[in-house]
């Protein structure tokens, strides 16, 4: 049975992390040879200098599998110890079965619940909060939570306002029942009235694409919305667990745009040195961006045991959320 604290409450804690990026690196100069753009144009507006793009045959489930193997190894557990799998993705391998079920099969795990979480760039935070509640219920004790995306497949490569922003990748964590809080608090929100400012307004009907099958975005509207709600949801999450902004050791917002990251930290009055930034080398990897940044900072030693990390997501839907995690 899951462990519970002296107060009889079961908590969940991150005990391992992992990530995976496709080997194919595409720099801004590479894009400039294909379209009307430049390294200076992209960097000055986004802070991005390169991104990883999946090769033919690489899928969200294959990227998720590599990240999951790394997380399982880092946690020092067996895949058979996992009794819950949640994959956050907006770019599933198929309409169905879910990417989580495909990942489960790759891992050789059978029987446990496995499902996808579709909250776009907030997906990993949504998945983490959901897994935390499953574990705290006492029904599960070891969850694998993954963010995996191949956004390169839904980009209009003639639209420099969107295609330069995104990349592919996957990040994963192992969440396990514990007698001390790891996930200290979380908050999730959505407002579907903002769906039009960031969407892929297409579908498949009768075997053919209908509508627009590419990602479309109103950049200025997204920027304003994201900075506001990331500030609000961080403060809401801190209030839930009686913490202050000054108690946060590290801030990991969704890695969409360097200006959004810096503006969020500024609104929270957090110094730049507390901000984890990977958007410069990964681009926007949607649901994968937060676990990719978390894994990188844990492995390079910046994030240490006992540190409090604010994880944040905001994405199409519109969805947004945050989780304060003690490592």
Short mmCIF file of C-alpha atoms in Angstrom, two decimals:
data_model
loop_
_atom_site.label_atom_id
_atom_site.label_comp_id
_atom_site.label_asym_id
_atom_site.label_seq_id
_atom_site.Cartn_x
_atom_site.Cartn_y
_atom_site.Cartn_z
CA UNK A 1 0.00 0.00 0.00
CA UNK A 2 1.11 3.64 -0.51
CA UNK A 3 2.89 5.22 2.40
CA UNK A 4 1.07 7.86 4.43
CA UNK A 5 2.39 10.45 6.81
CA UNK A 6 1.86 10.63 10.52
CA UNK A 7 -1.26 12.65 9.83
CA UNK A 8 -2.65 9.77 7.76
CA UNK A 9 -2.34 11.71 4.51
CA UNK A 10 -0.71 10.19 1.41
CA UNK A 11 1.47 12.51 -0.65
CA UNK A 12 3.33 12.13 -3.94
CA UNK A 13 6.90 13.00 -4.77
CA UNK A 14 9.00 13.15 -7.95
CA UNK A 15 11.70 10.49 -7.60
CA UNK A 16 13.13 10.54 -11.11
CA UNK A 17 13.13 12.43 -14.39
CA UNK A 18 14.17 11.83 -17.98
CA UNK A 19 14.06 13.46 -21.39
CA UNK A 20 14.70 12.82 -25.04
CA UNK A 21 15.29 15.08 -28.03
CA UNK A 22 15.47 14.01 -31.68
CA UNK A 23 19.01 14.05 -33.05
CA UNK A 24 18.05 16.33 -35.96
CA UNK A 25 18.91 19.91 -34.89
CA UNK A 26 17.56 22.76 -37.04
CA UNK A 27 19.17 26.15 -36.43
CA UNK A 28 17.79 29.56 -37.30
CA UNK A 29 20.31 29.76 -40.14
CA UNK A 30 18.95 26.48 -41.49
CA UNK A 31 15.46 27.99 -41.58
CA UNK A 32 16.77 31.19 -43.18
CA UNK A 33 17.93 29.10 -46.15
CA UNK A 34 14.37 27.84 -46.63
CA UNK A 35 12.23 30.92 -45.98
CA UNK A 36 12.26 34.71 -45.61
CA UNK A 37 13.70 34.98 -42.11
CA UNK A 38 17.02 35.34 -40.31
CA UNK A 39 18.74 34.33 -37.11
CA UNK A 40 18.51 37.93 -35.86
CA UNK A 41 14.77 38.17 -36.66
CA UNK A 42 13.96 34.96 -34.77
CA UNK A 43 16.26 35.56 -31.79
CA UNK A 44 15.16 39.14 -31.22
CA UNK A 45 11.49 38.15 -31.09
CA UNK A 46 11.64 34.77 -29.36
CA UNK A 47 15.08 34.05 -27.91
CA UNK A 48 15.15 30.79 -29.91
CA UNK A 49 18.36 29.81 -31.72
CA UNK A 50 17.64 26.15 -32.58
CA UNK A 51 15.11 23.36 -32.20
CA UNK A 52 15.05 19.55 -32.58
CA UNK A 53 12.87 18.10 -35.34
CA UNK A 54 11.72 14.48 -35.44
CA UNK A 55 12.86 12.31 -38.31
CA UNK A 56 10.43 10.33 -40.41
CA UNK A 57 9.29 7.38 -38.30
CA UNK A 58 9.80 9.16 -34.97
CA UNK A 59 6.49 9.67 -33.18
CA UNK A 60 5.22 11.02 -29.87
CA UNK A 61 5.14 7.49 -28.45
CA UNK A 62 8.71 6.73 -29.55
CA UNK A 63 10.01 9.98 -28.04
CA UNK A 64 7.97 9.29 -24.89
CA UNK A 65 9.47 5.80 -24.65
CA UNK A 66 13.04 7.12 -24.66
CA UNK A 67 12.24 9.81 -22.06
CA UNK A 68 10.41 7.25 -19.91
CA UNK A 69 13.33 4.81 -19.98
CA UNK A 70 15.61 7.61 -18.77
CA UNK A 71 13.18 8.56 -15.98
CA UNK A 72 12.76 4.95 -14.88
CA UNK A 73 16.53 4.53 -14.73
CA UNK A 74 16.97 7.80 -12.87
CA UNK A 75 14.33 6.76 -10.32
CA UNK A 76 15.96 3.37 -9.79
CA UNK A 77 12.74 1.45 -10.35
CA UNK A 78 11.47 -1.17 -12.80
CA UNK A 79 8.85 -0.42 -15.45
CA UNK A 80 6.76 -3.09 -13.71
CA UNK A 81 6.54 -0.86 -10.62
CA UNK A 82 4.47 1.68 -12.59
CA UNK A 83 0.73 1.46 -11.96
CA UNK A 84 -0.46 4.60 -13.76
CA UNK A 85 0.63 6.17 -17.08
CA UNK A 86 -0.41 9.64 -18.24
CA UNK A 87 0.89 11.10 -21.49
CA UNK A 88 0.30 14.77 -22.24
CA UNK A 89 0.32 15.35 -25.99
CA UNK A 90 -1.45 17.33 -28.71
CA UNK A 91 0.25 15.28 -31.44
CA UNK A 92 -0.76 11.66 -30.75
CA UNK A 93 0.44 8.85 -33.00
CA UNK A 94 -3.15 7.96 -33.89
CA UNK A 95 -6.70 9.16 -33.32
CA UNK A 96 -6.80 6.04 -31.14
CA UNK A 97 -5.45 4.07 -29.37
CA UNK A 98 -3.97 6.63 -27.04
CA UNK A 99 -0.27 7.43 -27.08
CA UNK A 100 -0.23 6.33 -23.41
CA UNK A 101 -1.41 2.83 -24.39
CA UNK A 102 1.22 2.64 -27.13
CA UNK A 103 3.86 3.72 -24.60
CA UNK A 104 2.59 1.16 -22.10
CA UNK A 105 3.08 -1.60 -24.67
CA UNK A 106 6.59 -0.38 -25.53
CA UNK A 107 7.48 -0.48 -21.83
CA UNK A 108 6.12 -4.02 -21.46
CA UNK A 109 3.65 -2.98 -18.77
CA UNK A 110 0.13 -4.45 -18.68
CA UNK A 111 -3.06 -3.83 -16.75
CA UNK A 112 -2.55 -0.40 -15.22
CA UNK A 113 -4.58 2.64 -16.36
CA UNK A 114 -3.01 4.51 -19.28
CA UNK A 115 -4.52 7.58 -20.90
CA UNK A 116 -3.67 10.79 -22.75
CA UNK A 117 -4.07 14.32 -21.39
CA UNK A 118 -4.96 16.93 -24.03
CA UNK A 119 -4.37 20.40 -22.63
CA UNK A 120 -1.80 21.45 -25.25
CA UNK A 121 1.12 23.36 -23.66
CA UNK A 122 -0.40 23.01 -20.16
CA UNK A 123 -0.65 19.25 -20.63
CA UNK A 124 2.26 18.20 -18.43
CA UNK A 125 1.11 20.34 -15.49
CA UNK A 126 -2.41 18.97 -15.95
CA UNK A 127 -0.99 15.44 -16.03
CA UNK A 128 1.17 15.97 -12.96
CA UNK A 129 -1.74 17.38 -10.94
CA UNK A 130 -3.96 14.49 -12.05
CA UNK A 131 -1.39 11.83 -11.15
CA UNK A 132 -0.89 13.50 -7.76
CA UNK A 133 -4.61 13.18 -7.02
CA UNK A 134 -4.64 9.53 -8.13
CA UNK A 135 -1.79 8.75 -5.75
CA UNK A 136 -3.25 10.79 -2.90
CA UNK A 137 -6.48 8.80 -3.27
CA UNK A 138 -4.55 5.69 -2.19
CA UNK A 139 -5.48 3.75 -5.33
CA UNK A 140 -2.08 4.10 -7.03
CA UNK A 141 1.48 4.38 -5.80
CA UNK A 142 3.79 4.93 -8.79
CA UNK A 143 2.88 7.07 -11.79
CA UNK A 144 4.71 7.82 -15.02
CA UNK A 145 3.83 11.29 -16.33
CA UNK A 146 5.12 12.24 -19.77
CA UNK A 147 4.92 15.26 -22.07
CA UNK A 148 5.69 14.29 -25.67
CA UNK A 149 5.20 16.23 -28.91
CA UNK A 150 6.01 16.22 -32.61
CA UNK A 151 4.67 19.70 -33.38
CA UNK A 152 6.74 19.78 -36.58
CA UNK A 153 3.98 17.64 -38.13
CA UNK A 154 1.28 20.33 -37.68
CA UNK A 155 3.27 23.39 -38.77
CA UNK A 156 2.80 25.43 -41.92
CA UNK A 157 6.43 25.76 -42.97
CA UNK A 158 5.57 28.76 -45.15
CA UNK A 159 4.32 30.73 -42.12
CA UNK A 160 7.43 32.19 -40.45
CA UNK A 161 5.30 33.60 -37.63
CA UNK A 162 4.64 30.11 -36.28
CA UNK A 163 6.99 27.51 -37.78
CA UNK A 164 10.14 29.08 -36.32
CA UNK A 165 8.75 28.77 -32.78
CA UNK A 166 8.27 25.05 -32.30
CA UNK A 167 10.31 21.90 -31.83
CA UNK A 168 9.86 18.22 -30.94
CA UNK A 169 10.82 16.30 -27.81
CA UNK A 170 9.68 14.47 -24.69
CA UNK A 171 10.18 14.73 -20.95
CA UNK A 172 9.02 12.40 -18.18
CA UNK A 173 8.88 12.07 -14.41
CA UNK A 174 8.20 9.24 -11.99
CA UNK A 175 5.81 10.24 -9.22
CA UNK A 176 5.64 7.98 -6.17
CA UNK A 177 3.61 7.83 -2.98
CA UNK A 178 5.45 9.23 0.04
CA UNK A 179 4.84 10.36 3.59
CA UNK A 180 6.15 13.87 2.85
CA UNK A 181 4.63 16.31 0.36
CA UNK A 182 6.41 16.59 -2.97
CA UNK A 183 3.58 18.12 -4.99
CA UNK A 184 2.78 20.85 -2.48
CA UNK A 185 -0.15 22.40 -4.38
CA UNK A 186 -1.52 22.79 -7.88
CA UNK A 187 -4.13 24.85 -9.70
CA UNK A 188 -5.69 24.21 -13.11
CA UNK A 189 -7.90 26.44 -15.27
CA UNK A 190 -9.39 26.72 -18.75
CA UNK A 191 -11.43 29.24 -20.74
CA UNK A 192 -12.69 27.95 -24.07
CA UNK A 193 -13.76 31.42 -25.20
CA UNK A 194 -10.11 32.05 -26.12
CA UNK A 195 -9.91 29.02 -28.44
CA UNK A 196 -9.52 31.16 -31.54
CA UNK A 197 -6.19 32.77 -30.64
CA UNK A 198 -4.26 29.48 -30.77
CA UNK A 199 -5.60 26.39 -32.48
CA UNK A 200 -5.33 23.81 -35.24
CA UNK A 201 -8.81 24.40 -36.71
CA UNK A 202 -8.99 21.23 -38.80
CA UNK A 203 -10.16 17.65 -38.57
CA UNK A 204 -10.33 14.41 -40.53
CA UNK A 205 -13.63 13.42 -42.12
CA UNK A 206 -14.17 10.64 -44.61
CA UNK A 207 -10.45 10.04 -44.78
CA UNK A 208 -9.66 13.63 -45.82
CA UNK A 209 -8.51 16.72 -43.89
CA UNK A 210 -11.28 19.25 -43.34
CA UNK A 211 -10.72 22.86 -42.32
CA UNK A 212 -7.17 24.05 -41.71
CA UNK A 213 -4.80 21.28 -40.58
CA UNK A 214 -2.02 23.66 -39.45
CA UNK A 215 -1.33 25.51 -36.22
CA UNK A 216 -2.60 29.12 -36.29
CA UNK A 217 -1.85 31.73 -33.65
CA UNK A 218 -2.54 35.35 -32.78
CA UNK A 219 0.89 36.03 -31.25
CA UNK A 220 0.22 39.37 -29.49
CA UNK A 221 -3.03 38.09 -27.97
CA UNK A 222 -1.35 34.92 -26.73
CA UNK A 223 1.52 36.93 -25.22
CA UNK A 224 -0.79 39.20 -23.21
CA UNK A 225 -2.97 36.36 -22.02
CA UNK A 226 -0.05 34.08 -21.07
CA UNK A 227 1.85 36.64 -18.99
CA UNK A 228 -1.29 37.58 -17.03
CA UNK A 229 -2.49 34.07 -16.20
CA UNK A 230 0.97 32.68 -15.42
CA UNK A 231 1.39 35.37 -12.77
CA UNK A 232 -2.10 34.76 -11.35
CA UNK A 233 -1.90 30.96 -11.23
CA UNK A 234 1.54 30.99 -9.57
CA UNK A 235 0.22 33.21 -6.78
CA UNK A 236 -2.91 31.06 -6.43
CA UNK A 237 -0.80 27.91 -6.09
CA UNK A 238 1.46 29.47 -3.48
CA UNK A 239 -1.53 30.65 -1.46
CA UNK A 240 -2.96 27.12 -1.43
CA UNK A 241 0.06 25.78 0.46
CA UNK A 242 0.92 28.82 2.55
CA UNK A 243 4.08 29.70 0.64
CA UNK A 244 5.39 33.05 -0.61
CA UNK A 245 7.01 34.01 -3.88
CA UNK A 246 10.31 34.38 -2.00
CA UNK A 247 10.10 30.68 -1.04
CA UNK A 248 10.38 29.61 -4.69
CA UNK A 249 13.87 28.41 -5.57
CA UNK A 250 13.24 27.91 -9.29
CA UNK A 251 10.61 28.99 -11.81
CA UNK A 252 9.96 26.76 -14.84
CA UNK A 253 7.23 28.26 -17.01
CA UNK A 254 6.16 26.71 -20.29
CA UNK A 255 9.02 27.45 -22.69
CA UNK A 256 7.10 29.37 -25.37
CA UNK A 257 9.04 32.57 -25.87
CA UNK A 258 11.88 34.17 -23.92
CA UNK A 259 9.96 37.42 -23.54
CA UNK A 260 7.02 35.57 -21.93
CA UNK A 261 9.39 33.81 -19.52
CA UNK A 262 11.18 36.99 -18.53
CA UNK A 263 7.94 38.97 -18.19
CA UNK A 264 6.44 36.27 -15.96
CA UNK A 265 9.47 36.26 -13.65
CA UNK A 266 9.39 40.06 -13.52
CA UNK A 267 5.70 40.17 -12.59
CA UNK A 268 6.38 37.67 -9.80
CA UNK A 269 9.38 39.75 -8.64
CA UNK A 270 11.66 36.74 -9.04
CA UNK A 271 15.27 37.47 -10.06
CA UNK A 272 16.37 36.24 -13.51
CA UNK A 273 18.81 33.77 -11.95
CA UNK A 274 15.84 31.78 -10.58
CA UNK A 275 14.38 31.29 -14.06
CA UNK A 276 15.12 28.03 -15.92
CA UNK A 277 15.36 28.71 -19.67
CA UNK A 278 15.60 26.06 -22.39
CA UNK A 279 13.54 27.71 -25.14
CA UNK A 280 16.75 29.00 -26.73
CA UNK A 281 17.91 25.45 -27.58
CA UNK A 282 14.61 23.52 -27.71
CA UNK A 283 12.09 26.00 -29.09
CA UNK A 284 8.49 25.59 -27.94
CA UNK A 285 7.92 21.86 -27.42
CA UNK A 286 4.40 22.32 -26.05
CA UNK A 287 3.57 19.71 -23.35
CA UNK A 288 7.19 18.49 -23.39
CA UNK A 289 8.73 21.86 -22.54
CA UNK A 290 8.28 21.85 -18.75
CA UNK A 291 9.54 18.29 -18.11
CA UNK A 292 12.43 18.83 -20.55
CA UNK A 293 13.51 21.94 -18.62
CA UNK A 294 12.97 20.24 -15.26
CA UNK A 295 15.07 17.22 -16.22
CA UNK A 296 17.89 19.36 -17.61
CA UNK A 297 18.11 21.49 -14.46
CA UNK A 298 17.95 18.45 -12.17
CA UNK A 299 20.68 16.65 -14.07
CA UNK A 300 23.03 19.65 -14.29
CA UNK A 301 22.78 20.14 -10.53
CA UNK A 302 20.96 23.46 -10.37
CA UNK A 303 17.85 21.90 -8.85
CA UNK A 304 18.76 20.04 -5.67
CA UNK A 305 16.91 17.97 -3.08
CA UNK A 306 14.65 20.20 -0.98
CA UNK A 307 14.34 22.94 -3.59
CA UNK A 308 10.87 24.28 -4.32
CA UNK A 309 10.15 24.52 -8.04
CA UNK A 310 7.18 26.32 -9.60
CA UNK A 311 6.08 24.52 -12.78
CA UNK A 312 3.70 26.40 -15.08
CA UNK A 313 1.88 25.78 -18.33
CA UNK A 314 -0.33 27.84 -20.62
CA UNK A 315 -1.61 26.78 -24.00
CA UNK A 316 -4.40 26.48 -26.52
CA UNK A 317 -7.84 25.86 -25.17
CA UNK A 318 -7.10 28.16 -23.51
CA UNK A 319 -5.70 26.16 -20.60
CA UNK A 320 -3.32 27.13 -17.85
CA UNK A 321 -2.04 25.75 -14.57
CA UNK A 322 0.78 25.54 -12.05
CA UNK A 323 2.22 23.13 -9.52
CA UNK A 324 4.63 23.89 -6.69
CA UNK A 325 6.95 20.91 -6.27
CA UNK A 326 9.43 20.17 -3.51
CA UNK A 327 12.19 18.00 -4.96
#
